[in-house]
Coordinates of C-alpha atoms and ligand atoms in Angstrom, one line a residue:
Chain N
M17 CA 11.3 10.5 1.3
T18 CA 14.4 12.3 0.2
L19 CA 16.8 13.0 3.0
K20 CA 19.2 15.8 3.4
L21 CA 22.5 14.8 5.0
R22 CA 21.9 17.3 7.8
T23 CA 18.5 15.9 8.5
L24 CA 19.8 12.3 8.4
S25 CA 22.4 13.1 11.1
K26 CA 19.7 14.8 13.2
H27 CA 17.5 11.8 12.9
I28 CA 20.3 9.4 13.8
S29 CA 21.2 11.4 16.9
D30 CA 17.5 11.7 17.8
S31 CA 17.1 7.9 17.6
V32 CA 20.3 7.2 19.6
R33 CA 19.0 9.6 22.3
N34 CA 15.7 7.8 22.4
I35 CA 17.4 4.4 22.8
V36 CA 19.5 5.7 25.7
R37 CA 16.5 7.4 27.2
N38 CA 14.5 4.2 27.3
S39 CA 17.5 2.0 28.0
W40 CA 15.7 -0.9 29.7
M41 CA 13.1 -1.3 27.0
S42 CA 15.8 -1.0 24.4
F43 CA 17.8 -3.6 26.1
A44 CA 14.9 -6.0 26.2
A45 CA 14.2 -5.4 22.5
V46 CA 17.9 -5.9 21.6
S47 CA 18.0 -9.1 23.6
A48 CA 14.9 -10.4 21.8
V49 CA 16.5 -9.7 18.5
S50 CA 19.7 -11.4 19.7
I51 CA 18.0 -14.6 20.7
T52 CA 16.0 -14.7 17.5
L53 CA 19.0 -14.2 15.4
L54 CA 21.1 -16.7 17.3
L55 CA 18.5 -19.4 16.7
V56 CA 17.9 -18.3 13.1
G57 CA 21.7 -18.2 12.5
G58 CA 22.2 -21.7 14.0
M59 CA 19.3 -23.1 12.1
L60 CA 20.5 -21.7 8.8
A61 CA 24.0 -23.0 9.3
L62 CA 22.6 -26.4 9.9
L63 CA 20.1 -26.2 7.1
F64 CA 22.6 -25.0 4.5
N65 CA 25.0 -27.8 5.4
V66 CA 22.4 -30.5 5.2
N67 CA 21.5 -29.1 1.8
K68 CA 25.1 -29.3 0.8
F69 CA 25.3 -32.9 2.1
A70 CA 22.3 -33.8 -0.1
T71 CA 23.8 -32.2 -3.2
D72 CA 27.1 -34.1 -2.5
I73 CA 25.1 -37.3 -2.5
E74 CA 23.4 -36.4 -5.7
Q75 CA 26.7 -35.6 -7.4
D76 CA 27.8 -39.1 -6.5
V77 CA 25.1 -41.1 -8.2
S78 CA 25.3 -43.2 -11.2
V79 CA 22.4 -44.9 -13.1
R80 CA 21.9 -48.6 -12.6
V81 CA 20.3 -50.3 -15.5
Y82 CA 18.8 -53.7 -14.7
I83 CA 18.9 -56.0 -17.8
D84 CA 15.9 -58.2 -18.7
L85 CA 16.7 -61.8 -17.7
T86 CA 15.8 -63.1 -21.1
T87 CA 18.4 -61.0 -22.8
D88 CA 21.2 -62.8 -24.6
Q89 CA 24.8 -61.7 -25.0
E90 CA 24.2 -60.1 -28.4
Q91 CA 21.2 -58.1 -27.3
R92 CA 23.2 -57.0 -24.3
D93 CA 26.0 -55.6 -26.4
E94 CA 23.4 -53.9 -28.6
L95 CA 22.0 -52.2 -25.5
Q96 CA 25.4 -51.2 -24.2
A97 CA 26.2 -49.6 -27.5
E98 CA 23.0 -47.7 -27.5
I99 CA 23.5 -46.4 -24.0
Q100 CA 27.1 -45.4 -24.9
K101 CA 25.6 -43.4 -27.8
L102 CA 23.8 -41.0 -25.4
E103 CA 25.6 -37.6 -25.3
T104 CA 25.3 -37.3 -21.6
V105 CA 26.9 -40.7 -20.8
E106 CA 30.5 -40.9 -19.7
S107 CA 31.0 -44.6 -19.2
V108 CA 29.1 -47.9 -19.1
D109 CA 30.3 -50.8 -16.9
F110 CA 28.9 -54.2 -16.9
S111 CA 28.3 -56.1 -13.7
S112 CA 27.0 -59.6 -13.9
R113 CA 24.3 -60.9 -11.5
D114 CA 26.9 -63.0 -9.8
E115 CA 29.1 -60.0 -9.2
E116 CA 26.1 -58.2 -7.9
L117 CA 25.4 -60.9 -5.5
E118 CA 29.0 -60.8 -4.2
N119 CA 28.5 -57.1 -3.6
V120 CA 25.3 -57.6 -1.7
I121 CA 26.8 -60.3 0.4
S122 CA 29.9 -58.3 1.2
G123 CA 27.8 -55.3 2.0
Y124 CA 25.2 -57.0 4.2
G125 CA 26.9 -60.0 5.5
D126 CA 26.4 -63.7 5.8
S127 CA 22.6 -63.9 5.8
F128 CA 22.7 -63.7 2.0
D129 CA 25.1 -66.6 1.9
L130 CA 22.1 -68.8 2.1
I131 CA 21.0 -67.9 -1.3
D132 CA 22.1 -70.6 -3.8
E133 CA 23.9 -69.3 -6.9
D134 CA 21.1 -70.8 -9.0
E135 CA 18.5 -69.0 -7.1
N136 CA 20.2 -65.6 -7.5
P137 CA 17.3 -63.2 -7.5
L138 CA 19.4 -60.3 -9.0
Y139 CA 19.8 -59.0 -12.5
D140 CA 22.7 -58.3 -14.7
V141 CA 23.5 -54.6 -14.4
F142 CA 25.0 -51.8 -16.4
V143 CA 26.4 -49.1 -14.2
V144 CA 26.2 -45.9 -16.2
S145 CA 28.1 -42.7 -15.1
T146 CA 27.0 -39.4 -16.6
K147 CA 29.3 -36.6 -17.5
E148 CA 27.3 -34.1 -15.5
P149 CA 25.5 -35.0 -12.2
K150 CA 22.5 -32.9 -13.2
D151 CA 21.9 -35.2 -16.2
T152 CA 21.4 -38.3 -14.1
K153 CA 17.7 -38.2 -14.0
E154 CA 17.1 -37.4 -17.7
T155 CA 19.6 -40.1 -18.7
A156 CA 17.9 -42.7 -16.5
K157 CA 14.6 -41.8 -18.1
Q158 CA 16.0 -42.3 -21.6
I159 CA 17.6 -45.6 -20.8
D160 CA 14.4 -46.8 -19.2
E161 CA 12.6 -46.6 -22.6
M162 CA 15.2 -48.8 -24.4
P163 CA 14.5 -52.5 -25.1
Y164 CA 15.9 -55.2 -22.9
V165 CA 15.8 -52.9 -19.9
A166 CA 13.9 -54.4 -16.9
R167 CA 14.1 -51.2 -14.8
V168 CA 16.4 -48.3 -14.0
S169 CA 17.4 -46.8 -10.7
Y170 CA 19.6 -44.0 -9.7
G171 CA 21.0 -43.0 -6.3
D172 CA 18.7 -40.2 -5.7
A173 CA 16.7 -42.3 -3.3
K174 CA 19.4 -41.5 -0.7
A175 CA 19.5 -37.9 -1.7
D176 CA 15.7 -37.8 -1.5
R177 CA 15.9 -39.0 2.0
V178 CA 18.4 -36.3 3.0
F179 CA 16.3 -33.6 1.2
K180 CA 13.3 -34.9 3.2
V181 CA 15.3 -34.3 6.4
T182 CA 16.2 -30.8 5.2
K183 CA 12.6 -30.1 4.6
G184 CA 11.7 -31.3 8.0
I185 CA 14.3 -29.1 9.6
R186 CA 13.2 -26.2 7.4
N187 CA 9.5 -26.6 8.5
V188 CA 10.1 -27.0 12.2
G189 CA 12.8 -24.2 12.0
G190 CA 10.4 -22.0 10.0
V191 CA 7.7 -22.2 12.7
I192 CA 10.2 -21.6 15.5
I193 CA 11.8 -18.7 13.6
G194 CA 8.4 -17.3 12.7
A195 CA 7.3 -17.3 16.4
L196 CA 10.6 -15.7 17.5
I197 CA 10.5 -13.0 14.8
F198 CA 6.9 -12.3 15.8
T199 CA 8.0 -11.9 19.5
A200 CA 11.0 -9.7 18.5
I201 CA 8.8 -7.4 16.3
F202 CA 6.3 -7.2 19.1
L203 CA 9.0 -6.2 21.6
I204 CA 10.5 -3.6 19.3
S205 CA 7.2 -2.1 18.4
N206 CA 6.5 -1.8 22.2
T207 CA 9.8 -0.1 22.7
I208 CA 9.1 2.3 19.9
R209 CA 5.6 3.0 21.2
I210 CA 7.1 4.1 24.5
T211 CA 9.4 6.4 22.6
I212 CA 6.5 7.8 20.7
Y213 CA 4.6 8.5 23.9
S214 CA 7.6 10.2 25.5
R215 CA 7.9 12.4 22.4
G216 CA 4.2 13.1 22.2
T217 CA 4.4 16.9 22.4
E218 CA 7.3 17.0 19.9
I219 CA 5.3 14.9 17.4
E220 CA 2.3 17.1 17.9
I221 CA 4.3 20.2 17.2
M222 CA 6.0 18.7 14.2
K223 CA 2.6 17.8 12.7
L224 CA 1.3 21.2 13.6
V225 CA 4.0 23.2 11.8
G226 CA 3.8 20.9 8.8
A227 CA 6.7 18.4 9.0
T228 CA 6.1 15.6 6.5
N229 CA 5.0 12.2 7.8
W230 CA 8.3 10.8 6.6
Y231 CA 10.2 13.4 8.5
I232 CA 8.4 12.3 11.7
R233 CA 8.8 8.6 11.0
W234 CA 12.5 8.5 10.2
P235 CA 13.9 8.7 13.7
F236 CA 11.6 5.9 14.8
I237 CA 12.5 3.7 11.9
I238 CA 16.2 4.4 12.5
E239 CA 15.7 3.6 16.2
G240 CA 14.2 0.2 15.3
A241 CA 16.9 -0.5 12.7
L242 CA 19.6 0.3 15.2
I243 CA 18.0 -2.0 17.8
G244 CA 18.0 -4.7 15.2
L245 CA 21.6 -3.9 14.3
F246 CA 22.8 -4.0 17.9
G247 CA 20.8 -7.2 18.4
A248 CA 22.8 -8.9 15.6
I249 CA 26.3 -8.3 17.1
V250 CA 26.3 -11.1 19.8
P251 CA 24.6 -13.8 17.7
V252 CA 27.0 -13.1 14.8
L253 CA 30.0 -13.5 17.0
I254 CA 28.6 -16.7 18.5
V255 CA 27.8 -18.2 15.1
W256 CA 31.3 -17.4 13.9
I257 CA 33.0 -19.0 16.9
G258 CA 30.6 -22.0 16.9
Y259 CA 30.9 -22.6 13.2
Y260 CA 34.7 -22.5 13.2
G261 CA 34.6 -24.9 16.1
A262 CA 32.3 -27.4 14.4
Y263 CA 34.1 -27.0 11.1
N264 CA 37.5 -27.8 12.6
N265 CA 36.2 -30.8 14.6
I266 CA 34.1 -32.4 11.8
T267 CA 36.3 -31.8 8.8
P268 CA 39.0 -34.4 9.7
F269 CA 36.3 -37.1 9.7
L270 CA 35.2 -36.2 6.3
S271 CA 38.6 -36.1 4.6
G272 CA 38.8 -38.6 1.8
S273 CA 35.0 -38.8 1.4
I274 CA 33.1 -36.8 -1.2
Y275 CA 31.4 -34.9 1.6
S276 CA 32.5 -31.6 3.1
L277 CA 31.0 -28.8 5.2
L278 CA 30.5 -25.4 3.6
S279 CA 33.8 -23.6 3.9
P280 CA 33.6 -20.8 6.5
N281 CA 35.0 -18.2 4.3
P282 CA 32.3 -17.2 1.9
F283 CA 29.6 -19.0 4.0
L284 CA 30.0 -17.2 7.3
W285 CA 30.1 -13.8 5.6
E286 CA 26.9 -14.6 3.7
L287 CA 25.3 -15.8 6.9
T288 CA 26.4 -12.6 8.7
A289 CA 24.9 -10.4 6.0
L290 CA 21.7 -12.4 6.2
M291 CA 21.5 -12.1 10.0
V292 CA 22.3 -8.4 10.1
G293 CA 19.8 -7.8 7.3
M294 CA 17.2 -9.7 9.2
G295 CA 17.9 -7.8 12.4
V296 CA 17.6 -4.5 10.7
M297 CA 14.4 -5.6 8.9
I298 CA 12.8 -6.9 12.1
G299 CA 13.7 -3.6 13.8
S300 CA 12.3 -1.3 11.1
L301 CA 9.2 -3.4 10.7
G302 CA 8.5 -3.4 14.4
S303 CA 8.8 0.4 14.5
A304 CA 6.9 0.9 11.3
L305 CA 4.0 -1.1 12.8
S306 CA 3.7 1.1 15.9
I307 CA 4.2 4.4 14.0
R308 CA 1.4 3.4 11.6
R309 CA -1.0 3.2 14.5
F310 CA 0.1 6.4 16.1
L311 CA 0.9 8.8 13.3
N312 CA -1.4 8.1 10.5
V313 CA -4.4 9.9 12.0
Chain R
M15 CA -8.6 32.8 1.4
I16 CA -10.9 30.8 3.8
K17 CA -14.2 29.7 2.5
M18 CA -16.7 27.4 4.3
K19 CA -20.0 26.2 2.8
D20 CA -22.7 24.3 4.7
V21 CA -20.1 22.8 7.1
V22 CA -21.5 20.2 9.6
K23 CA -19.4 18.4 12.2
V24 CA -21.0 15.5 14.1
Y25 CA -18.5 13.8 16.5
D26 CA -18.3 10.1 16.8
N27 CA -20.3 10.3 20.1
G28 CA -23.2 11.8 18.2
I29 CA -22.8 15.4 19.3
T30 CA -23.3 17.9 16.6
A31 CA -20.7 20.6 17.3
V32 CA -21.0 22.6 14.1
N33 CA -24.4 22.6 12.4
G34 CA -24.3 24.3 9.0
I35 CA -21.7 27.1 8.8
S36 CA -20.9 29.1 5.7
V37 CA -18.4 31.9 5.9
H38 CA -15.8 33.8 3.8
I39 CA -12.7 35.3 5.3
E40 CA -10.4 37.4 3.2
Q41 CA -6.6 37.6 3.2
G42 CA -5.4 40.1 5.9
E43 CA -8.6 40.1 7.9
F44 CA -8.6 39.9 11.7
V45 CA -11.6 37.9 13.0
Y46 CA -12.8 37.1 16.5
V47 CA -14.8 34.0 17.0
V48 CA -16.9 34.3 20.1
G49 CA -19.9 32.5 21.7
P50 CA -20.8 30.5 24.7
S51 CA -18.8 27.6 26.0
G52 CA -19.5 24.4 24.0
A53 CA -21.0 26.4 21.0
G54 CA -18.5 24.9 18.6
K55 CA -15.8 27.6 18.3
S56 CA -12.8 25.2 18.7
T57 CA -14.4 22.7 16.3
F58 CA -15.0 25.4 13.7
I59 CA -11.3 26.4 14.0
K60 CA -9.9 22.9 14.0
M61 CA -11.5 22.1 10.7
M62 CA -9.5 24.9 9.1
Y63 CA -6.2 23.1 9.7
R64 CA -7.5 19.6 9.3
E65 CA -7.3 18.7 13.0
E66 CA -10.9 17.7 12.5
I67 CA -12.7 16.6 9.3
P68 CA -16.2 17.9 8.7
S69 CA -19.0 15.4 8.3
S70 CA -20.3 17.3 5.3
G71 CA -19.8 20.6 3.6
K72 CA -16.9 22.3 1.8
I73 CA -13.8 24.0 3.2
E74 CA -11.1 25.8 1.3
V75 CA -8.1 27.3 2.9
T76 CA -5.3 29.1 1.0
G77 CA -6.4 27.2 -2.1
Y78 CA -6.5 23.8 -0.5
D79 CA -9.6 21.7 -0.6
V80 CA -9.2 20.8 3.1
P81 CA -11.5 17.8 3.7
Q82 CA -10.3 16.1 0.5
L83 CA -6.6 16.4 1.3
K84 CA -4.6 13.2 1.3
H85 CA -2.4 12.4 4.4
N86 CA 0.8 13.4 2.6
E87 CA -0.7 16.8 1.6
I88 CA -1.8 17.9 5.0
P89 CA 1.8 19.1 6.0
Y90 CA 1.6 21.6 3.2
L91 CA -1.7 23.1 4.4
R92 CA -0.2 23.3 7.9
R93 CA 2.7 25.4 6.6
Q94 CA 0.2 28.0 5.5
V95 CA -1.6 28.0 8.8
G96 CA 0.2 28.8 12.1
V97 CA -1.6 27.7 15.3
V98 CA -1.4 29.1 18.8
F99 CA -3.0 27.5 21.9
Q100 CA -4.1 28.5 25.3
D101 CA -1.5 26.2 26.9
F102 CA 1.5 27.3 24.6
K103 CA 2.7 23.7 23.9
L104 CA 6.4 24.6 24.2
L105 CA 9.1 21.9 24.6
P106 CA 10.3 22.3 28.1
N107 CA 13.9 21.0 27.5
L108 CA 14.6 23.4 24.7
T109 CA 15.5 27.1 25.1
V110 CA 13.3 29.8 23.7
Y111 CA 15.6 30.1 20.7
E112 CA 15.6 26.3 20.1
N113 CA 11.8 26.1 20.5
I114 CA 11.4 28.5 17.6
A115 CA 14.2 27.0 15.5
Y116 CA 12.7 23.6 16.0
A117 CA 9.7 24.5 13.9
M118 CA 12.0 25.5 11.1
E119 CA 14.3 22.6 11.4
V120 CA 11.5 20.1 10.9
L121 CA 10.8 21.8 7.6
E122 CA 14.5 21.2 6.8
K123 CA 15.4 24.9 6.4
S124 CA 19.1 25.8 6.2
P125 CA 20.9 26.8 9.5
K126 CA 21.5 30.3 8.0
Q127 CA 17.8 30.8 7.2
I128 CA 16.8 29.5 10.6
Q129 CA 19.2 31.8 12.5
N130 CA 18.1 34.8 10.6
R131 CA 14.4 34.2 10.9
V132 CA 14.5 33.2 14.6
M133 CA 16.3 36.4 15.5
E134 CA 13.8 38.3 13.4
V135 CA 10.7 36.8 15.2
L136 CA 12.4 37.0 18.6
S137 CA 12.8 40.8 18.2
L138 CA 9.3 41.0 16.9
V139 CA 7.9 39.4 20.1
G140 CA 10.5 41.3 22.2
L141 CA 12.3 38.4 23.7
K142 CA 15.7 38.6 22.1
H143 CA 17.3 39.0 25.5
K144 CA 15.7 35.8 26.8
A145 CA 16.6 33.6 23.9
R146 CA 18.7 31.3 26.0
M147 CA 16.2 30.7 28.7
K148 CA 14.0 27.7 29.2
P149 CA 10.2 28.1 29.0
A150 CA 9.9 27.4 32.8
E151 CA 11.9 30.5 33.5
L152 CA 9.4 32.7 31.6
S153 CA 6.1 34.3 32.6
G154 CA 2.9 33.0 31.0
G155 CA 2.7 36.0 28.7
E156 CA 6.3 35.5 27.6
Q157 CA 5.7 31.9 26.9
Q158 CA 2.7 32.7 24.8
R159 CA 4.9 35.2 22.9
V160 CA 7.4 32.4 22.2
S161 CA 4.6 30.1 21.0
I162 CA 3.4 32.9 18.7
A163 CA 6.9 33.5 17.4
R164 CA 7.1 29.8 16.7
A165 CA 3.8 29.8 14.9
I166 CA 4.8 32.6 12.5
A167 CA 8.5 31.5 12.1
N168 CA 7.6 29.7 8.8
M169 CA 5.6 32.7 7.6
P170 CA 2.2 31.2 7.4
R171 CA -0.5 33.2 5.6
V172 CA -3.0 32.5 8.4
L173 CA -2.5 32.6 12.2
I174 CA -5.1 30.7 14.2
A175 CA -5.3 31.3 17.9
D176 CA -7.7 29.4 20.2
E177 CA -8.1 31.4 23.3
P178 CA -4.5 32.7 23.3
T179 CA -5.1 34.9 26.3
G180 CA -7.2 32.3 28.2
N181 CA -4.5 31.7 30.8
L182 CA -3.2 35.2 31.0
D183 CA -4.0 38.2 33.3
P184 CA -5.6 41.2 31.7
E185 CA -2.5 43.3 31.3
T186 CA -0.5 40.5 29.7
S187 CA -3.4 39.8 27.5
W188 CA -3.2 43.3 26.1
E189 CA 0.4 42.8 25.3
I190 CA -0.4 39.6 23.4
M191 CA -3.1 41.5 21.5
E192 CA -0.7 44.2 20.5
L193 CA 1.6 41.6 19.1
L194 CA -1.2 39.9 17.1
E195 CA -2.2 43.4 15.8
Q196 CA 1.3 43.8 14.6
I197 CA 1.4 40.5 12.9
N198 CA -1.9 41.2 11.3
A199 CA -0.5 44.6 10.1
Q200 CA 2.1 42.7 8.2
G201 CA -0.6 41.0 6.1
T202 CA -1.2 37.7 8.1
T203 CA -4.9 36.7 8.4
I204 CA -5.8 36.2 12.1
I205 CA -8.6 34.1 13.4
M206 CA -8.9 34.2 17.2
A207 CA -11.4 32.4 19.4
T208 CA -11.9 34.2 22.7
H209 CA -14.1 34.7 25.7
N210 CA -12.4 38.0 26.5
K211 CA -15.1 40.6 26.3
S212 CA -13.1 43.8 26.9
I213 CA -10.6 42.9 24.2
V214 CA -13.3 42.2 21.6
N215 CA -15.1 45.4 22.6
E216 CA -12.0 47.7 22.5
M217 CA -9.9 46.3 19.7
R218 CA -12.6 46.4 17.1
H219 CA -12.5 43.8 14.3
R220 CA -14.9 41.5 12.6
V221 CA -16.8 39.3 15.1
I222 CA -18.3 36.0 14.2
V223 CA -20.7 34.8 16.9
I224 CA -21.3 31.0 17.1
E225 CA -24.2 29.6 19.1
N226 CA -25.3 26.0 19.0
G227 CA -23.0 25.2 16.1
R228 CA -24.4 28.0 13.9
I229 CA -23.2 31.6 13.1
S230 CA -25.8 33.8 14.8
R231 CA -24.1 37.0 14.0
D232 CA -21.3 38.2 11.7
D233 CA -20.4 41.9 12.2
K234 CA -17.6 43.8 10.4
E235 CA -16.8 45.8 13.6
G236 CA -19.0 44.1 16.2
G237 CA -18.7 43.9 19.9
Y238 CA -19.0 40.9 22.3
D239 CA -22.8 41.3 23.1
F240 CA -24.2 38.0 21.9
E241 CA -25.8 37.0 25.2
A242 CA -28.2 39.9 25.1
Ligands
ATP416 N1 -13.2 15.4 20.3 C1 -14.5 15.5 20.6 N2 -15.3 14.4 20.6 C2 -16.6 14.5 20.9 N3 -17.2 15.6 21.2 C3 -16.5 16.8 21.2 C4 -15.1 16.8 20.9 N4 -14.7 18.0 20.9 C5 -15.7 18.8 21.3 N5 -16.8 18.1 21.4 C6 -18.2 18.5 21.7 O1 -18.6 19.4 20.7 C7 -19.2 20.6 21.3 C8 -18.5 21.8 20.8 O2 -17.2 21.9 21.4 P1 -16.1 23.0 21.1 O3 -14.9 22.6 21.8 O4 -16.1 23.2 19.7 O5 -16.8 24.2 21.9 P2 -16.1 25.6 22.1 O6 -17.1 26.6 21.6 O7 -14.8 25.7 21.7 O8 -16.2 25.7 23.7 P3 -15.2 26.5 24.7 O9 -15.6 27.9 24.6 O10 -15.6 25.9 26.1 O11 -13.9 26.2 24.3 C9 -19.2 20.4 22.7 O12 -20.5 19.9 23.1 C10 -18.2 19.3 23.0 O13 -18.5 18.5 24.1
MG417 MG1 -12.8 25.9 22.6

């Protein structure tokens, strides 16, 4: 598999010549890669941002500790002290059931007005913030085992929902992307097959005089990789333009909130690397497939 | 150099082309392979450079256990065995020079090595003055000389020729034979399948007669009289 520089440049010029010689098939294959990568790129940009959104939500959560109704003042202070002792805990704020009701009413409107203060169905609550967002879950679990605690909740219900959306997009996207990649690989392997046919005598002679299989394969692999590379150019451009457009339009709405889109600077470069890498991979895989069938006799 | 033992070749369609051949060929020999059409001559020859794999039996060529070779070892056998065909198999878009150089380029020889060796074989086959021409501009005999030049460019120890004069007129055939004699004189083993009676009878060498997939005669300096 070792390649001399002279051989490499010969292989590259061979593969470029093949692409030009079968320009229509090459064009079809490049287009297939382009469409695939455009959808993949768009999908990935969306997916990564939904993911980011979910993590933002997670970062925002605090643990709500619902205190047993039978708990008296002294026991409550005891509980507060115990929670405060946990290493992961930053602060513990008390919110009485009356305050809680106020919150609900202001949040959801008048329909809760009907509830009489004496019939208040809510609990007294400790709102616990952790020092690190990642500790939320573990802290909640520890508090749940303490006495006088009715139950514990933390805001990951919301995050869970967002993650579920992410997963949905990922699944649907995965199927579409898979189908597209399959089509692209198929088109590329067809293109390469035509090249292989048109170079039948050359291949026969190469094999006859003892060229190694890798020597014979390289130009075709390079041809596939180049088709993949060319196919990446247009979608990468579109994704850059599109993402900047979306970023500039959406960001003003998010200012002041804890949410933000992924910043174009590292993200678009990473996405570009991913798309180019995929293009080249699809291309070489497509050609490797057709060579396998034709050369490994 | 070349050893076969109890070699049988049954094609996928059920035809038994070679039916138990055992033979020894020494380095530097010149061997004709003759016999009626369909007797199995080409099959016999193809198994030597792993174009066909025997159904059973042993084949050894220049030290390689041919039927057992792995895919990635076949190229190294092929470098020891040059092959020439009736239909030349030249690349039409390349010049004479480039056609020969091509065989060396694909083995990643250096440009200097290639240049020296191509000029050497071109002068051996007497086509130095036509180096820049395309195959289509050459006569059949000249094209066959180019294909021989290409086959020996990488200095194989064996040169296999399946009816190399099959498409050529008698006079040109003789020229090709002179060339093969010359190559043989330099120590290359030559194995040549042919239907050309007068050549076999006049340029005396070992003759292996194959009939119905078997060797029916193997004479050190035999003639072409198998039909008798
Ligand atoms: N690839 C193949 N698949 C199936 N059968 C084959 C194949 N090649 C040859 N045969 C059969 O094997 C037998 C021997 O063929 P082969 O080509 O070896 O004969 P030959 O002696 O070279 O004949 P000729 O003098 O006409 O070239 C024939 O019956 C032929 O039909
Ligand atoms: Mg034959």
